[in-house]
Short mmCIF file of C-alpha atoms in Angstrom, two decimals:
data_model
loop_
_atom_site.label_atom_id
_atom_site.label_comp_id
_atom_site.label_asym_id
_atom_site.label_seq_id
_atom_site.Cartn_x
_atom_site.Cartn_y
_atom_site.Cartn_z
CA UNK A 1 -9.42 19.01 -15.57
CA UNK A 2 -10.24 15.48 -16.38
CA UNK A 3 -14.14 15.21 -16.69
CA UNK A 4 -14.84 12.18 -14.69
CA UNK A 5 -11.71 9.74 -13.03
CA UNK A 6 -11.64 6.31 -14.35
CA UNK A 7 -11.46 4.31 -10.95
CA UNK A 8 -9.73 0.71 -11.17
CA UNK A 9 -9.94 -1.35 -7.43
CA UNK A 10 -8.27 -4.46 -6.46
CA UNK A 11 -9.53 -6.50 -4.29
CA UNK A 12 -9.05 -10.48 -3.23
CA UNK A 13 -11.11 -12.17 -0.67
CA UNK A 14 -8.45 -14.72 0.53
CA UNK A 15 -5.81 -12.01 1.36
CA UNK A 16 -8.78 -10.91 4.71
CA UNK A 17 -8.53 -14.83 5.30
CA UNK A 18 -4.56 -15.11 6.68
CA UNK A 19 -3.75 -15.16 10.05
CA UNK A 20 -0.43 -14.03 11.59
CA UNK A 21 -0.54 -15.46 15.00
CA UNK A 22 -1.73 -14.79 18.71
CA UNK A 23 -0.69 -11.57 19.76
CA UNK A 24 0.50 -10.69 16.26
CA UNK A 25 -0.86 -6.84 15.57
CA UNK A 26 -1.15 -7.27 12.20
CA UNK A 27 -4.27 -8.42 11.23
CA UNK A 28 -5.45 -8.24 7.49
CA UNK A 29 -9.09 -9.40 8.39
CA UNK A 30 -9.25 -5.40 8.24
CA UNK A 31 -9.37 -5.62 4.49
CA UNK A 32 -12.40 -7.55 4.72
CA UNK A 33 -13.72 -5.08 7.10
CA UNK A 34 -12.53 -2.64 4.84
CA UNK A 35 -14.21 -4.17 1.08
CA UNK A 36 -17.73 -4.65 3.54
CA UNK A 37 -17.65 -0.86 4.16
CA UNK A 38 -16.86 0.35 0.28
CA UNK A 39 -19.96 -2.42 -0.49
CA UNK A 40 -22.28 -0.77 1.79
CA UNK A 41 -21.85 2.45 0.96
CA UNK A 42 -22.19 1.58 -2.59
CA UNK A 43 -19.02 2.63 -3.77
CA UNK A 44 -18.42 -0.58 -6.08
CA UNK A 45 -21.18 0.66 -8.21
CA UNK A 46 -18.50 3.72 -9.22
CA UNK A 47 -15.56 1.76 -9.71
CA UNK A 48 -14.36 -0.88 -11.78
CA UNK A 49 -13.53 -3.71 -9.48
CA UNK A 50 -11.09 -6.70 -10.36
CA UNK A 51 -9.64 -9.85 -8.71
CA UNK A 52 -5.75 -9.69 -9.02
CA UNK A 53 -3.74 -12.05 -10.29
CA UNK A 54 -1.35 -14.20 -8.46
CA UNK A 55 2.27 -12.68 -9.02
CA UNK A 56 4.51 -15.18 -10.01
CA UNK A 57 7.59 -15.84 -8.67
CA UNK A 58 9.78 -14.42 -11.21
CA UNK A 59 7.53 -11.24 -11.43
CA UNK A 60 8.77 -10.83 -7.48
CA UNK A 61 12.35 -11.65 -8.37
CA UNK A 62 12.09 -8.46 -10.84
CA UNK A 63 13.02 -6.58 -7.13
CA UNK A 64 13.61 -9.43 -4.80
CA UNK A 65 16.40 -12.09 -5.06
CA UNK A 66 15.50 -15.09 -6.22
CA UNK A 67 16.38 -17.38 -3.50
CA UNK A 68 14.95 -15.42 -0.99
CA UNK A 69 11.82 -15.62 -3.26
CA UNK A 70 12.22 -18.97 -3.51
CA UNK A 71 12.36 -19.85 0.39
CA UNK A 72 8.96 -17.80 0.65
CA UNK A 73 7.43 -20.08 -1.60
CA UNK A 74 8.87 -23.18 -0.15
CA UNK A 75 8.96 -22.68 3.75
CA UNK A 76 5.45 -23.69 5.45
CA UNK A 77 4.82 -23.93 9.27
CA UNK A 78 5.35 -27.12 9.91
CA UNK A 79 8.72 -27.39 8.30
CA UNK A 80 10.23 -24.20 9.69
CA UNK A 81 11.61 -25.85 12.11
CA UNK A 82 14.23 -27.46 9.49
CA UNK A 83 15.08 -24.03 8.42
CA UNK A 84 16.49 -22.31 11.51
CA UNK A 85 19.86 -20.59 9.60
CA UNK A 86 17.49 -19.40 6.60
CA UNK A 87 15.02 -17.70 8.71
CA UNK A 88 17.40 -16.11 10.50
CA UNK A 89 19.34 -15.23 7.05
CA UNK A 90 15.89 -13.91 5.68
CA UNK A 91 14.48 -12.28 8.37
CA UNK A 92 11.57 -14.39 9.14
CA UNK A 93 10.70 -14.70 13.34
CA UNK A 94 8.59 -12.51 15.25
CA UNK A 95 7.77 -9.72 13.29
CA UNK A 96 7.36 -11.74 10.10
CA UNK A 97 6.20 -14.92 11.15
CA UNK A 98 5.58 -18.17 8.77
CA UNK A 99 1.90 -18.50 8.62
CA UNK A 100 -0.50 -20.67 6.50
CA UNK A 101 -0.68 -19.76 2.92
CA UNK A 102 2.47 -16.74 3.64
CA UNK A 103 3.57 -17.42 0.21
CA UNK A 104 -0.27 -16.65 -1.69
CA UNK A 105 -0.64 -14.10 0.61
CA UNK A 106 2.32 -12.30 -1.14
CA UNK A 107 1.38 -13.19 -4.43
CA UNK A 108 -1.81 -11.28 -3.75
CA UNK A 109 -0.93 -8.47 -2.39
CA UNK A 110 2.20 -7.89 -4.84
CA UNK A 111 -0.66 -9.04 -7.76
CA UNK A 112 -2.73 -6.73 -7.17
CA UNK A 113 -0.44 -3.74 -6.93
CA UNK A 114 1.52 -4.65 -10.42
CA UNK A 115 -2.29 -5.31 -11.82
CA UNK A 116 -3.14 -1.50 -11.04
CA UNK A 117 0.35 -0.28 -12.00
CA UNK A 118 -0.19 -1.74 -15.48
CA UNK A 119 -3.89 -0.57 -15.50
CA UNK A 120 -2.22 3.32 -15.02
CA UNK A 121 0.23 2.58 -17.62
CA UNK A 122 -2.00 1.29 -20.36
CA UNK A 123 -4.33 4.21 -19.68
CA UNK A 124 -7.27 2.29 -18.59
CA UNK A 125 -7.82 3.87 -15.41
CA UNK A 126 -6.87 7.42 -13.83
CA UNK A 127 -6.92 6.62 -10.20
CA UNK A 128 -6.44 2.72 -9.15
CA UNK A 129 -6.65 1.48 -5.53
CA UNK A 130 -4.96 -1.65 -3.38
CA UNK A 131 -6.02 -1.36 -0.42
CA UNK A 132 -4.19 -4.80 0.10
CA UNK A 133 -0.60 -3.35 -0.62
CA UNK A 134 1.55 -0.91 0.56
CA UNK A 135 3.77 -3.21 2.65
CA UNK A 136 6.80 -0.74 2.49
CA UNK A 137 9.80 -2.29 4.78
CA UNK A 138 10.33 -5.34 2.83
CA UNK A 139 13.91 -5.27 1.48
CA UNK A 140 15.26 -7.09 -1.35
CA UNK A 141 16.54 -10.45 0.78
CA UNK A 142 14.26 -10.19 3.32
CA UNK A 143 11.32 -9.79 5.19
CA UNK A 144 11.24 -6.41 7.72
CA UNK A 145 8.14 -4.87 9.96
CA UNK A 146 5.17 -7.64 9.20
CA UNK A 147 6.27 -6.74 5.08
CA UNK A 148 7.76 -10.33 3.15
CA UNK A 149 7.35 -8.62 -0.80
CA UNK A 150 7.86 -4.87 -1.63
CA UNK A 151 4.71 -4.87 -3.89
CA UNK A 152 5.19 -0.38 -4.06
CA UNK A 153 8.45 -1.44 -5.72
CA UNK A 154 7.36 -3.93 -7.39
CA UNK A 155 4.44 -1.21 -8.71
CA UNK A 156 6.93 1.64 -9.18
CA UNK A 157 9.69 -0.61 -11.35
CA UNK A 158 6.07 -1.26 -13.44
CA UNK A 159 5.21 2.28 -13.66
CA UNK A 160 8.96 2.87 -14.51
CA UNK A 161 8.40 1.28 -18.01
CA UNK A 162 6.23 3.76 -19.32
CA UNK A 163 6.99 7.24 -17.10
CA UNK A 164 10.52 8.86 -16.89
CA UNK A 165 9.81 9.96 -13.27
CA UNK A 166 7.27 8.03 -10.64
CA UNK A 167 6.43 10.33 -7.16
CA UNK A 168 6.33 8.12 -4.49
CA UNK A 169 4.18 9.57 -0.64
CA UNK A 170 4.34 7.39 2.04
CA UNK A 171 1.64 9.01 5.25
CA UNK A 172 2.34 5.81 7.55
CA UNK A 173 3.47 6.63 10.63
CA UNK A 174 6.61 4.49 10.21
CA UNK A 175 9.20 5.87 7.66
CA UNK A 176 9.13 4.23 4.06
CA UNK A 177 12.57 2.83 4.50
CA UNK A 178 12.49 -0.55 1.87
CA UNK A 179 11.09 2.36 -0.59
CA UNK A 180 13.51 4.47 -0.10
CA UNK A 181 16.53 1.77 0.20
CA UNK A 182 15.06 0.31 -3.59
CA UNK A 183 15.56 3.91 -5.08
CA UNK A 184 18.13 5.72 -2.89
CA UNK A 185 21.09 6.40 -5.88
CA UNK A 186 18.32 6.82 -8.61
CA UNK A 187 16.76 10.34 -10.10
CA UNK A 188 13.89 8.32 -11.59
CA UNK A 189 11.87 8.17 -8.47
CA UNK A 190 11.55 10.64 -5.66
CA UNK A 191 10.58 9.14 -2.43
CA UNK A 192 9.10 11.60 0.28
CA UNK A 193 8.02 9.79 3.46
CA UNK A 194 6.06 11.85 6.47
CA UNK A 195 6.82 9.61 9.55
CA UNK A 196 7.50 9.40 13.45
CA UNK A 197 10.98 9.43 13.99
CA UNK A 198 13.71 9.22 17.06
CA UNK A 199 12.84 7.21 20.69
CA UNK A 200 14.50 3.75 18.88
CA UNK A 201 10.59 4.00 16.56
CA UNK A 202 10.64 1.41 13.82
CA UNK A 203 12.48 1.34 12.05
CA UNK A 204 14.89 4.44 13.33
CA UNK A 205 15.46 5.38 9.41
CA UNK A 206 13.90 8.58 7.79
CA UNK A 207 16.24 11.51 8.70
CA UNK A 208 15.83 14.97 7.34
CA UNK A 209 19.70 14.29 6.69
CA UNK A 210 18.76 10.99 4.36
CA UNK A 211 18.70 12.39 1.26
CA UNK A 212 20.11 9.76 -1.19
CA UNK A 213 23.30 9.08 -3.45
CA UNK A 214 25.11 9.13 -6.18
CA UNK A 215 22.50 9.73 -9.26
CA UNK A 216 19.56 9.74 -6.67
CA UNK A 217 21.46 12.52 -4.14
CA UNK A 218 18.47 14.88 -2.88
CA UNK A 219 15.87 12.69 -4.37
CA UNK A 220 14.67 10.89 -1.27
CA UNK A 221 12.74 12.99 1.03
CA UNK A 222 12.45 12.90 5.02
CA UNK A 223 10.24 14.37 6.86
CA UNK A 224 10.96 13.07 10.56
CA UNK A 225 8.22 13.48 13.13
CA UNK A 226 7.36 13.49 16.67
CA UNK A 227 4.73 12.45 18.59
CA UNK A 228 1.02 13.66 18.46
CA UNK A 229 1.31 15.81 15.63
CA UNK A 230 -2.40 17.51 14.52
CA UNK A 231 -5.07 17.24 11.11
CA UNK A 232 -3.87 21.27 11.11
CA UNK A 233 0.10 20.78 11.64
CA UNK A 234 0.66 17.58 9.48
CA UNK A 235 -1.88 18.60 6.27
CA UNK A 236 -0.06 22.13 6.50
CA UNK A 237 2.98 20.73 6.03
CA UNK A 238 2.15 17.74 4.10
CA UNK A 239 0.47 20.52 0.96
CA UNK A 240 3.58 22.76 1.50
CA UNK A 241 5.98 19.74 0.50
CA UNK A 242 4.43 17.97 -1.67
CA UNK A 243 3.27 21.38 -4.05
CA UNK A 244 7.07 21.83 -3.92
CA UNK A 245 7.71 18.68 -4.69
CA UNK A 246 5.52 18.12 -7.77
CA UNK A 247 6.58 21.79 -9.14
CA UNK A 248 10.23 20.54 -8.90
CA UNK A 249 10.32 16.93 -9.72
CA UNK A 250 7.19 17.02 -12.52
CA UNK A 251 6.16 13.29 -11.95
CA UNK A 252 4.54 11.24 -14.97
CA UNK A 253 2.67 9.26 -12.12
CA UNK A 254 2.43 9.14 -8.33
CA UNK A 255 2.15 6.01 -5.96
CA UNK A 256 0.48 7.40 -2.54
CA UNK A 257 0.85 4.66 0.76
CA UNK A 258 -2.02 5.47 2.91
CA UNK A 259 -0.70 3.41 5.93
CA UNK A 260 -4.12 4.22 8.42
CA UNK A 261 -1.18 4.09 12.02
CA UNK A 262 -0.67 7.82 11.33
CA UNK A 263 -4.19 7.92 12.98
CA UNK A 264 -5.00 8.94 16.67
CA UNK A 265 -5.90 5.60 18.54
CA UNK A 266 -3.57 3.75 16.47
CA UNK A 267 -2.31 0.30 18.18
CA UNK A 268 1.14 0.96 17.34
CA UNK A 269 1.42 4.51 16.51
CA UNK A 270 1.86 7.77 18.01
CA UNK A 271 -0.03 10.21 15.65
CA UNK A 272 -3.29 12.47 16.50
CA UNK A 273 -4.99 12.52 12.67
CA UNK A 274 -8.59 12.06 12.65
CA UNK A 275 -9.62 9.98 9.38
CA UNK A 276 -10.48 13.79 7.64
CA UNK A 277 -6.77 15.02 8.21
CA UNK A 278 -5.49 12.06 7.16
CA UNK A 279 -8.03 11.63 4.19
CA UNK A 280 -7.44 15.22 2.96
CA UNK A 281 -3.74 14.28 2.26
CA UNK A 282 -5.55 11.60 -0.40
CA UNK A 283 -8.08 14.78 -1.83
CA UNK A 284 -4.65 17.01 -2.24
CA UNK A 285 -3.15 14.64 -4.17
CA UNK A 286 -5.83 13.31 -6.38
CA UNK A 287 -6.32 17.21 -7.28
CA UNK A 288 -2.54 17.28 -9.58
CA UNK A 289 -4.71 14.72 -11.86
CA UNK A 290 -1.68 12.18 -12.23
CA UNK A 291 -2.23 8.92 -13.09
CA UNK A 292 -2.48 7.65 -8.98
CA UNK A 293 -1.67 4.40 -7.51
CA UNK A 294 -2.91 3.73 -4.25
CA UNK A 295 -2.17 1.31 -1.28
CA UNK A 296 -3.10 0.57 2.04
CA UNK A 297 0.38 -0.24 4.44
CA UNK A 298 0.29 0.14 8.45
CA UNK A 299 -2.88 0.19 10.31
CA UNK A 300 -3.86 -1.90 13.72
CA UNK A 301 -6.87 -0.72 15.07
CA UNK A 302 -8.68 -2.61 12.49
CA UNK A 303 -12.57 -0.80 12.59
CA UNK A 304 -10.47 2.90 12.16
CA UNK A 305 -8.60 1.62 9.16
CA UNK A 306 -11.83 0.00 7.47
CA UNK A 307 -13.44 3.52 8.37
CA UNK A 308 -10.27 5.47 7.03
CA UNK A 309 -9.56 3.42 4.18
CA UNK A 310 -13.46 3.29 3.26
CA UNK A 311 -13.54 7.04 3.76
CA UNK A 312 -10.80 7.73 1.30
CA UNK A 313 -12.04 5.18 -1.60
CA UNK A 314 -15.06 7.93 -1.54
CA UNK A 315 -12.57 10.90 -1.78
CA UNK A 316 -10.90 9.39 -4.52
CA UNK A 317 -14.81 8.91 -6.32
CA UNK A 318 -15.75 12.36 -5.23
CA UNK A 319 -18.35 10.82 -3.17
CA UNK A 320 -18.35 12.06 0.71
CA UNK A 321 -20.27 9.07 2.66
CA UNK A 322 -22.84 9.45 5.48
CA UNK A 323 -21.37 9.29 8.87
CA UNK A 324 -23.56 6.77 10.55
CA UNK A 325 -22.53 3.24 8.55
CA UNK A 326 -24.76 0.89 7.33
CA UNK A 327 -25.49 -2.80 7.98
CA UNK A 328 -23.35 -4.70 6.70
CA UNK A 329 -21.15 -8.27 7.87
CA UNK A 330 -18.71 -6.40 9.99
CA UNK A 331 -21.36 -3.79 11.61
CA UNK A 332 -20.70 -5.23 15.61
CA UNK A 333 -17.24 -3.96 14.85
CA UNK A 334 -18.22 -0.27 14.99
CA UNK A 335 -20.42 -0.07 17.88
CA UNK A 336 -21.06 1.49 19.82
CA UNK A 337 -21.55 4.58 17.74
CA UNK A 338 -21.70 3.02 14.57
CA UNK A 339 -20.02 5.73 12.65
CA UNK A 340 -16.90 6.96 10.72
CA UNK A 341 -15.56 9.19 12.95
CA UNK A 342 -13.31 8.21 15.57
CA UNK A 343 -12.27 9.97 19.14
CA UNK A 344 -9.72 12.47 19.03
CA UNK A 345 -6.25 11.71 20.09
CA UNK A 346 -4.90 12.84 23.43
CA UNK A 347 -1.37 12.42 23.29
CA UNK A 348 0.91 15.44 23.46
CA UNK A 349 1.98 17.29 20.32
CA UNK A 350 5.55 17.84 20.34
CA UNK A 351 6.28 19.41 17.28
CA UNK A 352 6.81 23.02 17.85
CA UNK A 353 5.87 25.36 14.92
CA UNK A 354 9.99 25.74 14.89
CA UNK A 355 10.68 22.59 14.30
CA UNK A 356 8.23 21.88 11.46
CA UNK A 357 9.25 24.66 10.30
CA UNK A 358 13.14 23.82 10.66
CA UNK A 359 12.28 20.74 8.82
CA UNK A 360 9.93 22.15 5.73
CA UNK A 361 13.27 24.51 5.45
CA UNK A 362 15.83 21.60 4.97
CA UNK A 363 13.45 20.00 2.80
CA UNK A 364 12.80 23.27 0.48
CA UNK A 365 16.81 23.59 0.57
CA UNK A 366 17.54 20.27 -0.57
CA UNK A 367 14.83 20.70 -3.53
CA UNK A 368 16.43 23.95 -5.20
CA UNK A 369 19.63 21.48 -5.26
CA UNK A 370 17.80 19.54 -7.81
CA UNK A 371 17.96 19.88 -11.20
CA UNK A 372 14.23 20.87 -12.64
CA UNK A 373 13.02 16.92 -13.57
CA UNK A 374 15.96 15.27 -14.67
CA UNK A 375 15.88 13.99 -17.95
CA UNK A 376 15.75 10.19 -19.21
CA UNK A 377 16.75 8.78 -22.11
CA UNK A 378 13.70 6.72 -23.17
CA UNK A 379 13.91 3.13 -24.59
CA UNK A 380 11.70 0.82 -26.13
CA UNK A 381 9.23 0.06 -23.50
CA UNK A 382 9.58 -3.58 -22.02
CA UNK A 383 7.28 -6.10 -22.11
CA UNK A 384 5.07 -6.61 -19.15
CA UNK A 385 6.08 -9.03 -16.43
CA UNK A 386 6.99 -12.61 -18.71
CA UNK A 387 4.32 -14.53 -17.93
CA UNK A 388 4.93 -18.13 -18.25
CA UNK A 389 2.99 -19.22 -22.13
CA UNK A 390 0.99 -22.43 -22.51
CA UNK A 391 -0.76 -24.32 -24.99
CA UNK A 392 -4.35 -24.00 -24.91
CA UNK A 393 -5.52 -26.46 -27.44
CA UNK A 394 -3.45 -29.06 -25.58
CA UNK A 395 -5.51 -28.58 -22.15
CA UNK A 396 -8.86 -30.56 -21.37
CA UNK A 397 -11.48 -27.72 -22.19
CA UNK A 398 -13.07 -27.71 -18.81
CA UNK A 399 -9.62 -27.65 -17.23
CA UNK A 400 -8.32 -25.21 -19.28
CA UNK A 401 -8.60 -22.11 -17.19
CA UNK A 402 -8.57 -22.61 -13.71
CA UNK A 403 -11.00 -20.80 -11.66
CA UNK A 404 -8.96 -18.16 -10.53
CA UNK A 405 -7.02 -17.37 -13.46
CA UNK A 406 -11.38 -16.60 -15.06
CA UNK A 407 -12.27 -14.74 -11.93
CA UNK A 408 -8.93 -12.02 -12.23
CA UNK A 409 -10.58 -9.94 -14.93
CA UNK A 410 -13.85 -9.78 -14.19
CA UNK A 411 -16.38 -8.19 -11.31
CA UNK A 412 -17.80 -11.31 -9.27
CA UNK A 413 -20.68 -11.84 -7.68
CA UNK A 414 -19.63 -13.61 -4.99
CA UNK A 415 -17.09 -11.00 -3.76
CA UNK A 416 -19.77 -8.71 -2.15
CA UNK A 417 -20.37 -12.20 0.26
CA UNK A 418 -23.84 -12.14 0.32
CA UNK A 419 -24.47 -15.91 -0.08
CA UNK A 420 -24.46 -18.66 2.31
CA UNK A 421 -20.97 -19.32 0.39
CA UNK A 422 -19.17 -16.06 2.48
CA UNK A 423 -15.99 -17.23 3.03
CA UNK A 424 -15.33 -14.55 6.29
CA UNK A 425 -19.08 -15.10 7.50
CA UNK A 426 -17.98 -17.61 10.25
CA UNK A 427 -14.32 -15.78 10.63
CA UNK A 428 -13.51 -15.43 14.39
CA UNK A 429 -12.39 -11.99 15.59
CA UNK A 430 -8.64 -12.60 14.62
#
């Protein structure tokens, strides 16, 4: 037992900042919402907190192709227009609209997830958190489900470098199917992805029956859900599964997705988990002290995933936080009761004590077909992402380093948005 968890967290004002549209669900002011709740409670004071960096396009192009990185990076909103065959080609519409600053947006997100996954690998941390990430559906030439860059796959090929075998947990309510798809004919990484499934649900992947191929056969994992499942029914299952798992597969790391839909009162989702069911998936995991990556993913009643997402930063710093929250810049939000725990869900649990069971058998089945952690033959490790070299002595000195490239390694000041300077203090309710 590891005496006290190093705790590395990731965390970029300007991703809160982007706005998908009227009427889009999405809405990633809830990371703001999210980084004001971990300030108030004081949780920054037990972490190590860092600004990402901006992932470059060729880091994204390590997964994604390059053109379709390269259209992200050139298409804006007022030139879409010009690009009707492309964004049909890529996927870009309705779901995944262009928006103002798309292209940063990724970079952040993907940044920070790659940051942590390097952190884990260079030992500097135990545990490291983006909420930011997680965005699971993306594929490698195109955008799917409100997800443009796979940063978890971008994270796991990172973790990859150093570990023979990476466990990756997806607890959204929609199946981890650009994951999966990334990693479905390799042994080095086992995907296992609780979800909704059937009723045409996004994105109608994530049978018990998809099990992968070739080299990867029995190596992705499917547990298919219906609606309204309990804290008692899912976290039964979910310990059951994944103690299997582990025992089986013996991971050298683990990247959990936290997607906060899975919760009752979800926008889009169909689940009955109060923020402690959900929550105690996070404690069960944290207790195989792995080196842990986690991410953030589907969510879209934006004060429950603050609260969720706040609540399980504290479970992963052994620190359980006071139910009634205090003031901070988002407190209207959570009237008004003002506290962490949300109403219970109401909608009918379907899943018979059969079926789960039924399902937990398939899934045990389809483990003893797996050899006991496959072996890998280890090379030299590669370098970390190329990252493109300039000359120093050739720049002006007060040029040199631009502001954001000083901020990425270091706690700021400014981030807790105290100052007339906030940048989200006159955000509208987006």
């Amino acid at each position: 037992m590891r005496s006290k968890d190093k705790i590395a967290y990731y965390y970029d004002g300007d991703v809160g900042g982007v706005y998908f549209g009227p009427n889009h669900p999405m809405k990633p002011h809830r990371l703001c919402m999210t980084h004001h709740l971990v300030l108030s409670y004081d949780l920054h004071k037990k972490m190590e907190i860092y600004r990402p960096h901006k992932a470059y396009p060729v880091e994204l192009a390590q997964f994604h192709s390059a053109d379709y990185v390269e259209f992200l990076h050139r298409i804006k909103p007022d030139t879409q227009h010009l690009f009707s065959n492309e964004l049909a080609k890529y996927n870009l519409g309705e779901d995944c609209p262009v928006f103002e600053n798309l292209f940063e947006f990724c970079q952040i997100y993907a940044g920070g997830t790659i940051d942590a996954a390097r952190r884990l690998n260079n030992q500097l941390c135990d545990i490291a958190i983006n909420w930011a990430g997680g965005l699971h559906h993306a594929k490698k030439c195109e955008a799917s489900g409100f997800c443009y860059i796979n940063d978890l796959v971008l994270g796991i090929l990172e973790l990859l470098k150093h570990q023979a075998r990476v466990l990756y947990i997806d607890i959204d309510v929609h199946h981890g199917d650009g994951v999966e798809e990334a990693f479905y004919f390799t042994d080095r990484v086992m995907t296992v992805s609780f979800h909704k499934y059937g009723d045409m649900f996004f994105p109608g992947t994530g049978d018990v029956k998809e099990t992968g191929e070739r080299e990867g056969k029995y190596y992705a994992i499917n547990v298919p859900l219906k609606d309204g499942i309990d804290d008692t029914s899912f976290t039964r299952l979910f310990k059951s599964i994944i103690s299997k798992v582990v025992e089986t597969y013996v991971p050298g790391a683990i990247v959990l997705q936290c997607g906060a839909d899975s919760l009752a009162g979800d926008r889009l989702g169909c689940f009955n988990l109060s923020i402690d069911g959900h929550a105690e998936c996070v404690r069960f995991v944290k207790k195989f002290n792995l080196p842990l990556l986690v991410t953030g993913g589907g969510g879209y009643t934006k004060e429950n995933v603050a609260r969720c997402w706040a609540v399980e930063t504290g479970v992963l710093l052994d620190t359980e936080l006071p139910n009634e929250i205090p003031e901070n810049e988002y407190i209207k939000y959570f009237g008004p009761e003002y506290s962490l725990r949300i109403p219970n869900g109401h909608i009918e649990n379907l899943n018979s004590k059969s079926y789960l069971s039924t399902i937990k058998m398939q899934v045990f089945e389809n483990l003893r077909c797996i050899q006991h952690a496959p072996g890998v033959q280890m090379q030299e490790v590669p370098p970390d992402f190329y990252i493109p070299d300039f000359d120093e002595d050739e720049q002006n000195p007060d040029e040199r380093m631009d502001q954001h490239t000083q901020d990425k390694h270091i706690q700021r000041d400014d981030e807790y948005y105290e100052g007339d300077h906030d940048n989200d203090q006159n955000m509208e309710d987006v």
